[in-house]
PDB file of C-alpha atoms and ligand atoms in Angstrom:
ATOM      1  CA  MET A   1      -7.204   7.665 -19.984  1.00  0.00           C
ATOM      2  CA  MET A   2      -7.807   7.646 -15.967  1.00  0.00           C
ATOM      3  CA  ASN A   3      -8.595   4.953 -12.941  1.00  0.00           C
ATOM      4  CA  GLN A   4     -11.902   5.000 -11.786  1.00  0.00           C
ATOM      5  CA  PHE A   5     -12.560   5.255  -8.164  1.00  0.00           C
ATOM      6  CA  GLY A   6     -14.028   7.196  -6.011  1.00  0.00           C
ATOM      7  CA  GLY A   7     -14.418  10.111  -2.646  1.00  0.00           C
ATOM      8  CA  ASN A   8     -12.432  12.334  -0.859  1.00  0.00           C
ATOM      9  CA  TRP A   9     -10.652   8.924   0.775  1.00  0.00           C
ATOM     10  CA  THR A  10      -8.625   8.809  -2.422  1.00  0.00           C
ATOM     11  CA  GLU A  11      -8.033  12.654  -1.922  1.00  0.00           C
ATOM     12  CA  ALA A  12      -6.888  11.934   1.905  1.00  0.00           C
ATOM     13  CA  LYS A  13      -4.609   9.399   0.561  1.00  0.00           C
ATOM     14  CA  MET A  14      -2.851  11.375  -1.843  1.00  0.00           C
ATOM     15  CA  LYS A  15      -2.097  14.171   0.453  1.00  0.00           C
ATOM     16  CA  ILE A  16      -0.893  11.649   2.977  1.00  0.00           C
ATOM     17  CA  VAL A  17       1.676  10.442   0.704  1.00  0.00           C
ATOM     18  CA  VAL A  18       2.768  13.971  -0.922  1.00  0.00           C
ATOM     19  CA  ASP A  19       2.859  15.649   2.595  1.00  0.00           C
ATOM     20  CA  TYR A  20       4.904  12.776   3.733  1.00  0.00           C
ATOM     21  CA  ALA A  21       7.040  12.747   0.591  1.00  0.00           C
ATOM     22  CA  LYS A  22       7.809  16.739   1.300  1.00  0.00           C
ATOM     23  CA  ALA A  23       8.813  16.153   4.940  1.00  0.00           C
ATOM     24  CA  TYR A  24      11.090  12.702   3.615  1.00  0.00           C
ATOM     25  CA  LEU A  25      12.788  15.251   1.049  1.00  0.00           C
ATOM     26  CA  THR A  26      13.581  18.351   3.222  1.00  0.00           C
ATOM     27  CA  ILE A  27      15.156  15.095   5.917  1.00  0.00           C
ATOM     28  CA  MET A  28      16.872  13.372   3.006  1.00  0.00           C
ATOM     29  CA  ASN A  29      18.181  16.525   1.686  1.00  0.00           C
ATOM     30  CA  LYS A  30      20.392  17.186   4.617  1.00  0.00           C
ATOM     31  CA  GLN A  31      22.141  13.888   3.848  1.00  0.00           C
ATOM     32  CA  SER A  32      24.309  14.783   1.056  1.00  0.00           C
ATOM     33  CA  TRP A  33      25.251  11.185   1.022  1.00  0.00           C
ATOM     34  CA  ALA A  34      22.029   9.751  -0.081  1.00  0.00           C
ATOM     35  CA  LYS A  35      20.305   9.379  -3.303  1.00  0.00           C
ATOM     36  CA  THR A  36      16.592   9.581  -3.080  1.00  0.00           C
ATOM     37  CA  LEU A  37      14.685   6.927  -5.167  1.00  0.00           C
ATOM     38  CA  TYR A  38      10.562   7.208  -5.068  1.00  0.00           C
ATOM     39  CA  PHE A  39       8.866   3.863  -6.366  1.00  0.00           C
ATOM     40  CA  ASP A  40       5.369   3.553  -7.140  1.00  0.00           C
ATOM     41  CA  GLY A  41       4.397  -0.117  -7.572  1.00  0.00           C
ATOM     42  CA  PHE A  42       0.906   0.763  -8.906  1.00  0.00           C
ATOM     43  CA  ALA A  43       1.378   3.817 -10.626  1.00  0.00           C
ATOM     44  CA  GLY A  44      -1.710   4.246 -12.708  1.00  0.00           C
ATOM     45  CA  SER A  45      -2.380   6.274 -15.299  1.00  0.00           C
ATOM     46  CA  GLY A  46      -1.484   9.806 -13.503  1.00  0.00           C
ATOM     47  CA  LEU A  47      -5.508  10.585 -13.511  1.00  0.00           C
ATOM     48  CA  ILE A  48      -8.076   9.821 -12.165  1.00  0.00           C
ATOM     49  CA  GLU A  49     -11.642   9.944 -11.988  1.00  0.00           C
ATOM     50  CA  VAL A  50     -13.103  11.002  -8.822  1.00  0.00           C
ATOM     51  CA  ASP A  51     -17.158  10.339  -9.213  1.00  0.00           C
ATOM     52  CA  GLU A  52     -18.103  13.461  -7.052  1.00  0.00           C
ATOM     53  CA  TYR A  53     -16.086  15.939  -8.920  1.00  0.00           C
ATOM     54  CA  ASN A  54     -17.350  14.368 -12.095  1.00  0.00           C
ATOM     55  CA  GLU A  55     -13.801  15.481 -13.877  1.00  0.00           C
ATOM     56  CA  ALA A  56     -10.100  13.970 -13.888  1.00  0.00           C
ATOM     57  CA  VAL A  57      -8.122  14.699 -11.453  1.00  0.00           C
ATOM     58  CA  LYS A  58      -3.871  14.315 -11.137  1.00  0.00           C
ATOM     59  CA  GLY A  59      -3.322  11.315  -9.749  1.00  0.00           C
ATOM     60  CA  THR A  60      -0.377  10.745  -6.697  1.00  0.00           C
ATOM     61  CA  ALA A  61       2.486   9.789  -9.749  1.00  0.00           C
ATOM     62  CA  LEU A  62       1.636  13.136 -11.205  1.00  0.00           C
ATOM     63  CA  ARG A  63       1.829  14.890  -7.825  1.00  0.00           C
ATOM     64  CA  ILE A  64       5.376  13.035  -6.822  1.00  0.00           C
ATOM     65  CA  LEU A  65       6.281  14.497  -9.846  1.00  0.00           C
ATOM     66  CA  ASP A  66       4.303  18.406  -8.954  1.00  0.00           C
ATOM     67  CA  ILE A  67       7.259  18.508  -5.901  1.00  0.00           C
ATOM     68  CA  GLU A  68       9.835  20.973  -6.419  1.00  0.00           C
ATOM     69  CA  GLN A  69      10.578  22.302  -3.101  1.00  0.00           C
ATOM     70  CA  PRO A  70      11.999  20.716  -0.713  1.00  0.00           C
ATOM     71  CA  GLU A  71      14.622  19.479  -4.069  1.00  0.00           C
ATOM     72  CA  PRO A  72      12.700  16.776  -5.375  1.00  0.00           C
ATOM     73  CA  PHE A  73      13.647  12.771  -5.640  1.00  0.00           C
ATOM     74  CA  ASP A  74      16.648  11.523  -7.688  1.00  0.00           C
ATOM     75  CA  ILE A  75      15.257   8.334  -9.302  1.00  0.00           C
ATOM     76  CA  TYR A  76      11.229   8.057 -10.325  1.00  0.00           C
ATOM     77  CA  TYR A  77      10.039   4.584 -10.339  1.00  0.00           C
ATOM     78  CA  PHE A  78       6.667   3.787 -11.726  1.00  0.00           C
ATOM     79  CA  VAL A  79       5.274   0.153 -11.899  1.00  0.00           C
ATOM     80  CA  GLU A  80       1.893   0.056 -14.094  1.00  0.00           C
ATOM     81  CA  LYS A  81       1.131  -3.459 -15.233  1.00  0.00           C
ATOM     82  CA  GLU A  82      -1.997  -2.577 -17.175  1.00  0.00           C
ATOM     83  CA  ASP A  83      -0.804  -1.941 -21.071  1.00  0.00           C
ATOM     84  CA  GLU A  84      -3.046   1.229 -21.784  1.00  0.00           C
ATOM     85  CA  TYR A  85      -2.654   2.893 -18.047  1.00  0.00           C
ATOM     86  CA  PHE A  86       1.329   2.402 -18.723  1.00  0.00           C
ATOM     87  CA  GLU A  87       1.237   3.693 -22.139  1.00  0.00           C
ATOM     88  CA  ALA A  88      -0.776   6.811 -20.696  1.00  0.00           C
ATOM     89  CA  LEU A  89       1.611   7.465 -17.924  1.00  0.00           C
ATOM     90  CA  LYS A  90       4.324   7.723 -20.336  1.00  0.00           C
ATOM     91  CA  GLN A  91       2.814   9.881 -22.694  1.00  0.00           C
ATOM     92  CA  ASN A  92       1.476  11.931 -19.537  1.00  0.00           C
ATOM     93  CA  ILE A  93       5.143  12.451 -18.087  1.00  0.00           C
ATOM     94  CA  LYS A  94       6.741  12.434 -21.672  1.00  0.00           C
ATOM     95  CA  ILE A  95       4.522  15.657 -22.349  1.00  0.00           C
ATOM     96  CA  ASN A  96       3.893  17.159 -19.320  1.00  0.00           C
ATOM     97  CA  TYR A  97       7.106  16.994 -17.423  1.00  0.00           C
ATOM     98  CA  PRO A  98       9.526  16.965 -20.294  1.00  0.00           C
ATOM     99  CA  ASN A  99      12.869  17.555 -17.986  1.00  0.00           C
ATOM    100  CA  LYS A 100      11.917  14.705 -15.656  1.00  0.00           C
ATOM    101  CA  ASP A 101      14.472  11.955 -18.013  1.00  0.00           C
ATOM    102  CA  ASN A 102      15.055  10.663 -14.433  1.00  0.00           C
ATOM    103  CA  ALA A 103      11.247   8.899 -14.032  1.00  0.00           C
ATOM    104  CA  PHE A 104      10.784   5.656 -15.461  1.00  0.00           C
ATOM    105  CA  VAL A 105       7.703   4.438 -16.128  1.00  0.00           C
ATOM    106  CA  VAL A 106       8.240   0.458 -16.071  1.00  0.00           C
ATOM    107  CA  LYS A 107       5.410  -1.921 -17.552  1.00  0.00           C
ATOM    108  CA  GLY A 108       5.306  -4.844 -15.435  1.00  0.00           C
ATOM    109  CA  ASP A 109       3.625  -6.734 -11.970  1.00  0.00           C
ATOM    110  CA  CYS A 110       4.448  -4.441  -8.542  1.00  0.00           C
ATOM    111  CA  ASN A 111       5.525  -7.942  -6.986  1.00  0.00           C
ATOM    112  CA  THR A 112       8.863  -7.959  -8.924  1.00  0.00           C
ATOM    113  CA  LYS A 113      10.140  -4.814  -8.948  1.00  0.00           C
ATOM    114  CA  LEU A 114       9.923  -5.081  -5.404  1.00  0.00           C
ATOM    115  CA  PHE A 115      12.244  -7.757  -5.475  1.00  0.00           C
ATOM    116  CA  ASP A 116      14.422  -5.031  -8.600  1.00  0.00           C
ATOM    117  CA  MET A 117      14.528  -3.045  -5.631  1.00  0.00           C
ATOM    118  CA  ALA A 118      15.783  -4.648  -2.708  1.00  0.00           C
ATOM    119  CA  ASN A 119      18.774  -6.128  -5.175  1.00  0.00           C
ATOM    120  CA  PHE A 120      18.966  -2.369  -6.343  1.00  0.00           C
ATOM    121  CA  LEU A 121      19.213  -1.004  -2.817  1.00  0.00           C
ATOM    122  CA  LYS A 122      21.350  -3.778  -1.296  1.00  0.00           C
ATOM    123  CA  ARG A 123      23.740  -2.957  -4.530  1.00  0.00           C
ATOM    124  CA  ASP A 124      23.607   1.061  -4.564  1.00  0.00           C
ATOM    125  CA  ILE A 125      24.224   1.471  -0.537  1.00  0.00           C
ATOM    126  CA  ASN A 126      23.506   5.279  -1.085  1.00  0.00           C
ATOM    127  CA  TYR A 127      19.904   4.826  -1.876  1.00  0.00           C
ATOM    128  CA  ARG A 128      17.060   5.511   0.350  1.00  0.00           C
ATOM    129  CA  ALA A 129      13.853   4.928  -1.234  1.00  0.00           C
ATOM    130  CA  LEU A 130      10.213   5.914  -1.069  1.00  0.00           C
ATOM    131  CA  ALA A 131       7.737   2.880  -1.956  1.00  0.00           C
ATOM    132  CA  PHE A 132       4.025   3.474  -2.010  1.00  0.00           C
ATOM    133  CA  ILE A 133       2.007   0.474  -2.386  1.00  0.00           C
ATOM    134  CA  ASP A 134      -1.539   1.459  -3.766  1.00  0.00           C
ATOM    135  CA  PRO A 135      -3.340  -1.957  -5.035  1.00  0.00           C
ATOM    136  CA  TYR A 136      -7.234  -2.608  -5.500  1.00  0.00           C
ATOM    137  CA  GLY A 137      -7.092  -5.751  -4.059  1.00  0.00           C
ATOM    138  CA  MET A 138      -4.976  -8.404  -2.243  1.00  0.00           C
ATOM    139  CA  SER A 139      -2.059  -8.335  -5.623  1.00  0.00           C
ATOM    140  CA  VAL A 140       1.076  -7.623  -3.331  1.00  0.00           C
ATOM    141  CA  ASN A 141       2.605 -11.223  -2.068  1.00  0.00           C
ATOM    142  CA  TRP A 142       4.106 -11.661   1.646  1.00  0.00           C
ATOM    143  CA  ASN A 143       7.324 -12.389  -0.183  1.00  0.00           C
ATOM    144  CA  SER A 144       7.717  -9.421  -1.854  1.00  0.00           C
ATOM    145  CA  ILE A 145       7.232  -7.656   1.302  1.00  0.00           C
ATOM    146  CA  GLU A 146       9.574  -9.591   2.876  1.00  0.00           C
ATOM    147  CA  SER A 147      12.384  -8.975   0.266  1.00  0.00           C
ATOM    148  CA  LEU A 148      12.843  -5.251   1.779  1.00  0.00           C
ATOM    149  CA  LYS A 149      13.703  -6.530   4.923  1.00  0.00           C
ATOM    150  CA  GLY A 150      17.135  -4.238   6.881  1.00  0.00           C
ATOM    151  CA  LEU A 151      16.740  -2.140   4.119  1.00  0.00           C
ATOM    152  CA  GLY A 152      16.341   1.455   3.676  1.00  0.00           C
ATOM    153  CA  VAL A 153      12.827   1.505   2.328  1.00  0.00           C
ATOM    154  CA  ASP A 154      10.075   3.986   3.815  1.00  0.00           C
ATOM    155  CA  LEU A 155       6.670   1.879   2.399  1.00  0.00           C
ATOM    156  CA  TRP A 156       3.335   3.189   2.255  1.00  0.00           C
ATOM    157  CA  ILE A 157       1.163   0.572   2.041  1.00  0.00           C
ATOM    158  CA  LEU A 158      -2.814   0.446   0.753  1.00  0.00           C
ATOM    159  CA  VAL A 159      -3.696  -3.322   2.968  1.00  0.00           C
ATOM    160  CA  PRO A 160      -7.368  -3.907   1.821  1.00  0.00           C
ATOM    161  CA  THR A 161      -8.447  -5.630   5.077  1.00  0.00           C
ATOM    162  CA  GLY A 162     -12.571  -4.906   4.113  1.00  0.00           C
ATOM    163  CA  LEU A 163     -12.528  -5.096   0.609  1.00  0.00           C
ATOM    164  CA  GLY A 164      -9.928  -7.961   0.562  1.00  0.00           C
ATOM    165  CA  VAL A 165      -9.145 -10.003   3.238  1.00  0.00           C
ATOM    166  CA  ASN A 166     -12.612 -10.124   4.999  1.00  0.00           C
ATOM    167  CA  ARG A 167     -14.315 -11.102   1.681  1.00  0.00           C
ATOM    168  CA  LEU A 168     -12.376 -14.464   1.725  1.00  0.00           C
ATOM    169  CA  LEU A 169     -13.288 -14.893   5.605  1.00  0.00           C
ATOM    170  CA  LYS A 170     -16.680 -16.387   4.929  1.00  0.00           C
ATOM    171  CA  THR A 171     -18.972 -16.186   7.754  1.00  0.00           C
ATOM    172  CA  ASP A 172     -19.297 -19.946   8.160  1.00  0.00           C
ATOM    173  CA  GLY A 173     -15.786 -20.527   8.076  1.00  0.00           C
ATOM    174  CA  ASN A 174     -16.086 -23.016   5.340  1.00  0.00           C
ATOM    175  CA  ILE A 175     -13.404 -21.441   3.216  1.00  0.00           C
ATOM    176  CA  SER A 176     -12.159 -22.957  -0.216  1.00  0.00           C
ATOM    177  CA  ASP A 177      -8.749 -24.053  -1.233  1.00  0.00           C
ATOM    178  CA  ALA A 178      -8.239 -21.413  -3.494  1.00  0.00           C
ATOM    179  CA  TRP A 179      -8.976 -18.778  -0.826  1.00  0.00           C
ATOM    180  CA  LEU A 180      -7.091 -20.115   1.850  1.00  0.00           C
ATOM    181  CA  ASN A 181      -4.055 -20.103  -0.384  1.00  0.00           C
ATOM    182  CA  LYS A 182      -4.422 -16.539  -1.170  1.00  0.00           C
ATOM    183  CA  LEU A 183      -5.075 -15.607   2.040  1.00  0.00           C
ATOM    184  CA  GLU A 184      -1.542 -17.522   2.714  1.00  0.00           C
ATOM    185  CA  GLN A 185       0.013 -15.792  -0.085  1.00  0.00           C
ATOM    186  CA  PHE A 186      -0.696 -12.334   1.194  1.00  0.00           C
ATOM    187  CA  LEU A 187      -0.263 -12.909   5.041  1.00  0.00           C
ATOM    188  CA  GLY A 188       2.671 -15.234   4.489  1.00  0.00           C
ATOM    189  CA  LEU A 189       0.903 -17.239   7.612  1.00  0.00           C
ATOM    190  CA  PRO A 190       0.072 -20.589   7.601  1.00  0.00           C
ATOM    191  CA  ARG A 191      -3.808 -21.010   6.766  1.00  0.00           C
ATOM    192  CA  SER A 192      -4.052 -22.927  10.944  1.00  0.00           C
ATOM    193  CA  GLU A 193      -2.439 -19.407  11.810  1.00  0.00           C
ATOM    194  CA  ILE A 194      -4.914 -16.951   9.890  1.00  0.00           C
ATOM    195  CA  ILE A 195      -8.071 -19.364  10.881  1.00  0.00           C
ATOM    196  CA  ASN A 196      -7.135 -18.931  14.857  1.00  0.00           C
ATOM    197  CA  HIS A 197      -6.184 -15.716  14.380  1.00  0.00           C
ATOM    198  CA  PHE A 198     -10.195 -14.912  13.055  1.00  0.00           C
ATOM    199  CA  TYR A 199     -12.347 -17.846  14.361  1.00  0.00           C
ATOM    200  CA  SER A 200     -13.009 -19.180  17.751  1.00  0.00           C
ATOM    201  CA  LYS A 201     -14.745 -22.515  18.271  1.00  0.00           C
ATOM    202  CA  THR A 202     -17.618 -23.777  20.753  1.00  0.00           C
ATOM    203  CA  THR A 203     -18.442 -26.937  21.712  1.00  0.00           C
ATOM    204  CA  VAL A 204     -22.455 -27.339  22.628  1.00  0.00           C
ATOM    205  CA  ASN A 205     -23.934 -30.038  24.485  1.00  0.00           C
ATOM    206  CA  THR A 206     -26.681 -30.590  22.221  1.00  0.00           C
ATOM    207  CA  LEU A 207     -29.204 -33.105  21.691  1.00  0.00           C
ATOM    208  CA  PHE A 208     -26.977 -35.439  19.233  1.00  0.00           C
ATOM    209  CA  GLY A 209     -23.982 -35.203  22.134  1.00  0.00           C
ATOM    210  CA  ASN A 210     -20.684 -32.188  21.776  1.00  0.00           C
ATOM    211  CA  GLU A 211     -21.045 -30.053  18.665  1.00  0.00           C
ATOM    212  CA  THR A 212     -18.212 -27.937  17.447  1.00  0.00           C
ATOM    213  CA  PHE A 213     -19.488 -23.933  15.897  1.00  0.00           C
ATOM    214  CA  VAL A 214     -16.927 -21.895  14.532  1.00  0.00           C
ATOM    215  CA  ASN A 215     -17.733 -18.096  14.922  1.00  0.00           C
ATOM    216  CA  LYS A 216     -16.035 -15.651  12.821  1.00  0.00           C
ATOM    217  CA  GLU A 217     -14.644 -12.421  15.092  1.00  0.00           C
ATOM    218  CA  LYS A 218     -17.404  -9.765  14.924  1.00  0.00           C
ATOM    219  CA  SER A 219     -14.436  -7.382  14.289  1.00  0.00           C
ATOM    220  CA  ALA A 220     -12.635  -9.334  11.450  1.00  0.00           C
ATOM    221  CA  ILE A 221     -12.036  -5.856   9.426  1.00  0.00           C
ATOM    222  CA  GLN A 222     -10.123  -4.501  11.982  1.00  0.00           C
ATOM    223  CA  LYS A 223      -8.593  -7.480  13.391  1.00  0.00           C
ATOM    224  CA  ALA A 224      -7.177  -7.777   9.808  1.00  0.00           C
ATOM    225  CA  GLY A 225      -5.903  -4.360  10.079  1.00  0.00           C
ATOM    226  CA  VAL A 226      -3.788  -5.663  13.517  1.00  0.00           C
ATOM    227  CA  LEU A 227      -2.457  -8.208  11.675  1.00  0.00           C
ATOM    228  CA  TYR A 228      -1.093  -7.063   8.780  1.00  0.00           C
ATOM    229  CA  THR A 229       0.537  -4.373  11.024  1.00  0.00           C
ATOM    230  CA  GLN A 230       1.909  -7.379  13.369  1.00  0.00           C
ATOM    231  CA  ARG A 231       3.381  -8.998   9.941  1.00  0.00           C
ATOM    232  CA  LEU A 232       5.137  -5.595   8.870  1.00  0.00           C
ATOM    233  CA  LYS A 233       6.760  -5.665  12.380  1.00  0.00           C
ATOM    234  CA  THR A 234       8.044  -8.641  11.176  1.00  0.00           C
ATOM    235  CA  VAL A 235      10.074  -7.102   8.416  1.00  0.00           C
ATOM    236  CA  PHE A 236      10.527  -3.219   9.655  1.00  0.00           C
ATOM    237  CA  GLU A 237      11.003  -1.705  13.150  1.00  0.00           C
ATOM    238  CA  PHE A 238       8.420   0.245  13.299  1.00  0.00           C
ATOM    239  CA  VAL A 239       4.590   0.606  12.023  1.00  0.00           C
ATOM    240  CA  SER A 240       2.627   3.441  11.827  1.00  0.00           C
ATOM    241  CA  GLN A 241      -1.023   4.315  13.373  1.00  0.00           C
ATOM    242  CA  SER A 242      -3.414   3.198  10.067  1.00  0.00           C
ATOM    243  CA  PHE A 243      -5.363   5.537   8.481  1.00  0.00           C
ATOM    244  CA  VAL A 244      -8.312   3.763   7.831  1.00  0.00           C
ATOM    245  CA  MET A 245     -10.908   4.028   4.766  1.00  0.00           C
ATOM    246  CA  ARG A 246     -14.538   3.657   4.763  1.00  0.00           C
ATOM    247  CA  ASN A 247     -17.338   3.750   2.035  1.00  0.00           C
ATOM    248  CA  SER A 248     -20.364   5.927   1.906  1.00  0.00           C
ATOM    249  CA  ASN A 249     -22.106   2.816   4.241  1.00  0.00           C
ATOM    250  CA  ASN A 250     -19.134   3.461   6.647  1.00  0.00           C
ATOM    251  CA  SER A 251     -17.880  -0.264   6.323  1.00  0.00           C
ATOM    252  CA  ILE A 252     -14.324  -0.269   6.448  1.00  0.00           C
ATOM    253  CA  MET A 253     -12.091  -1.057   2.551  1.00  0.00           C
ATOM    254  CA  TYR A 254      -9.100  -0.153   3.437  1.00  0.00           C
ATOM    255  CA  HIS A 255      -6.389   0.128   5.899  1.00  0.00           C
ATOM    256  CA  PHE A 256      -3.283   2.541   5.377  1.00  0.00           C
ATOM    257  CA  MET A 257      -0.048   2.563   6.904  1.00  0.00           C
ATOM    258  CA  MET A 258       3.463   3.331   6.841  1.00  0.00           C
ATOM    259  CA  ALA A 259       6.749   0.977   7.968  1.00  0.00           C
ATOM    260  CA  THR A 260       9.880   2.073   8.129  1.00  0.00           C
ATOM    261  CA  ASN A 261      13.442   1.566  10.569  1.00  0.00           C
ATOM    262  CA  ASN A 262      13.298   4.742  11.433  1.00  0.00           C
ATOM    263  CA  THR A 263      12.039   6.695  14.078  1.00  0.00           C
ATOM    264  CA  ALA A 264      12.028   9.910  12.617  1.00  0.00           C
ATOM    265  CA  ALA A 265      10.224   8.828   9.892  1.00  0.00           C
ATOM    266  CA  LEU A 266       7.756   7.044  12.105  1.00  0.00           C
ATOM    267  CA  LYS A 267       6.766   9.647  13.828  1.00  0.00           C
ATOM    268  CA  ILE A 268       6.223  12.278  10.230  1.00  0.00           C
ATOM    269  CA  ALA A 269       4.317   9.279   9.001  1.00  0.00           C
ATOM    270  CA  ASN A 270       1.481   9.568  12.588  1.00  0.00           C
ATOM    271  CA  ASP A 271       1.663  13.275  12.103  1.00  0.00           C
ATOM    272  CA  VAL A 272       0.723  13.187   8.420  1.00  0.00           C
ATOM    273  CA  ILE A 273      -2.264  10.593   9.190  1.00  0.00           C
ATOM    274  CA  LYS A 274      -3.803  12.827  11.531  1.00  0.00           C
ATOM    275  CA  PRO A 275      -4.721  15.974  10.284  1.00  0.00           C
ATOM    276  CA  ASN A 276      -5.854  14.139   7.058  1.00  0.00           C
ATOM    277  CA  TYR A 277      -9.031  13.204   9.018  1.00  0.00           C
ATOM    278  CA  LYS A 278     -10.481  16.378   8.427  1.00  0.00           C
ATOM    279  CA  LEU A 279     -10.595  16.302   4.970  1.00  0.00           C
TER     280      LEU A 279
HETATM  281  C1  SAM B   1      -5.909   1.780  -7.123  1.00  0.00           C
HETATM  282  S1  SAM B   1      -4.790   2.200  -8.888  1.00  0.00           S
HETATM  283  C2  SAM B   1      -3.430   2.991  -8.403  1.00  0.00           C
HETATM  284  C3  SAM B   1      -3.900   5.016  -8.905  1.00  0.00           C
HETATM  285  C4  SAM B   1      -2.330   5.592  -8.747  1.00  0.00           C
HETATM  286  N1  SAM B   1      -1.645   5.151  -7.413  1.00  0.00           N
HETATM  287  C5  SAM B   1      -3.226   6.836  -7.819  1.00  0.00           C
HETATM  288  O1  SAM B   1      -2.948   7.620  -7.090  1.00  0.00           O
HETATM  289  O2  SAM B   1      -3.362   7.801  -8.966  1.00  0.00           O
HETATM  290  C6  SAM B   1      -4.269   0.282  -9.178  1.00  0.00           C
HETATM  291  C7  SAM B   1      -3.125   0.409 -10.546  1.00  0.00           C
HETATM  292  O3  SAM B   1      -2.203  -0.506 -10.368  1.00  0.00           O
HETATM  293  C8  SAM B   1      -2.553  -1.585 -11.601  1.00  0.00           C
HETATM  294  N2  SAM B   1      -2.092  -3.344 -11.096  1.00  0.00           N
HETATM  295  C9  SAM B   1      -2.846  -3.669 -10.958  1.00  0.00           C
HETATM  296  N3  SAM B   1      -2.552  -5.132 -10.532  1.00  0.00           N
HETATM  297  C10 SAM B   1      -0.713  -4.905 -10.694  1.00  0.00           C
HETATM  298  C11 SAM B   1       0.053  -5.056 -10.624  1.00  0.00           C
HETATM  299  N4  SAM B   1       0.405  -6.712  -9.949  1.00  0.00           N
HETATM  300  N5  SAM B   1       1.463  -4.408 -10.578  1.00  0.00           N
HETATM  301  C12 SAM B   1       1.383  -3.103 -11.167  1.00  0.00           C
HETATM  302  N6  SAM B   1       0.488  -2.719 -11.128  1.00  0.00           N
HETATM  303  C13 SAM B   1      -1.012  -3.020 -11.210  1.00  0.00           C
HETATM  304  C14 SAM B   1      -4.018  -1.088 -12.055  1.00  0.00           C
HETATM  305  O4  SAM B   1      -4.413  -1.335 -13.410  1.00  0.00           O
HETATM  306  C15 SAM B   1      -4.245   0.216 -11.351  1.00  0.00           C
HETATM  307  O5  SAM B   1      -3.733   1.101 -12.917  1.00  0.00           O
END
């Protein structure tokens, strides 16, 4: 059982997370008091099928479990909502990583589990977490992200700016109530602010008097990346640059970024992003 999605960008994204995790562990291992948690909110089955290779490759979850040097995480927590993928990941770990009895695979919704992690970190103050949020679409609610405020979490998040937000922002500004609700839930902003961010109004003197037209910003996808970065900065002290993922038509699909309260972590994130552009 595997997830299907494609391309070099998938490989680059996984490499960023694994490179970051190694640097993170190197630093955390020097703090003898600290315990480390790896949280994966959209873990998948453990295997992914990359179109170009026409074969299954290890997904991020297994690549993180493969890290032996530096000394690995104290706990792994993998969340997967779909039965089939959840069972597959559980099996995969049981068979291939029999010694990792500190790896928990849970079936559920990432949103709920982010709240649970926040509570855990408040209770168990020696824990520091590296979280990876890798959804296809807009399934992470803003209030789940907000629950992490003030905690020792470094959060890598894939933001569906092109494949999510931009699709809901209709060119004529005529957005259904359901879509506006979705945008509000995702961005944690009232619809008026969202509309102001992405649309401008022009009033033109026409035959019938003054008429107002609504224009969508040309670079709406990039603006969505900037907006999400701004939103994260209300919860975390620092947000990295974005690793921008495009499809074969060169359209932006996602902005991938890291949020943290730690300056050293910010520097590492920006460092691991850069060389991966060359993949
Ligand atoms: C992009 S894939 C994850 C790929 C994985 N991170 C990897 O690198 O191998 C997204 C996964 O999230 C699962 N999923 C979708 N919605 C979810 C939710 N609300 N909570 C948890 N998992 C979810 C999907 O079933 C799918 O397996």
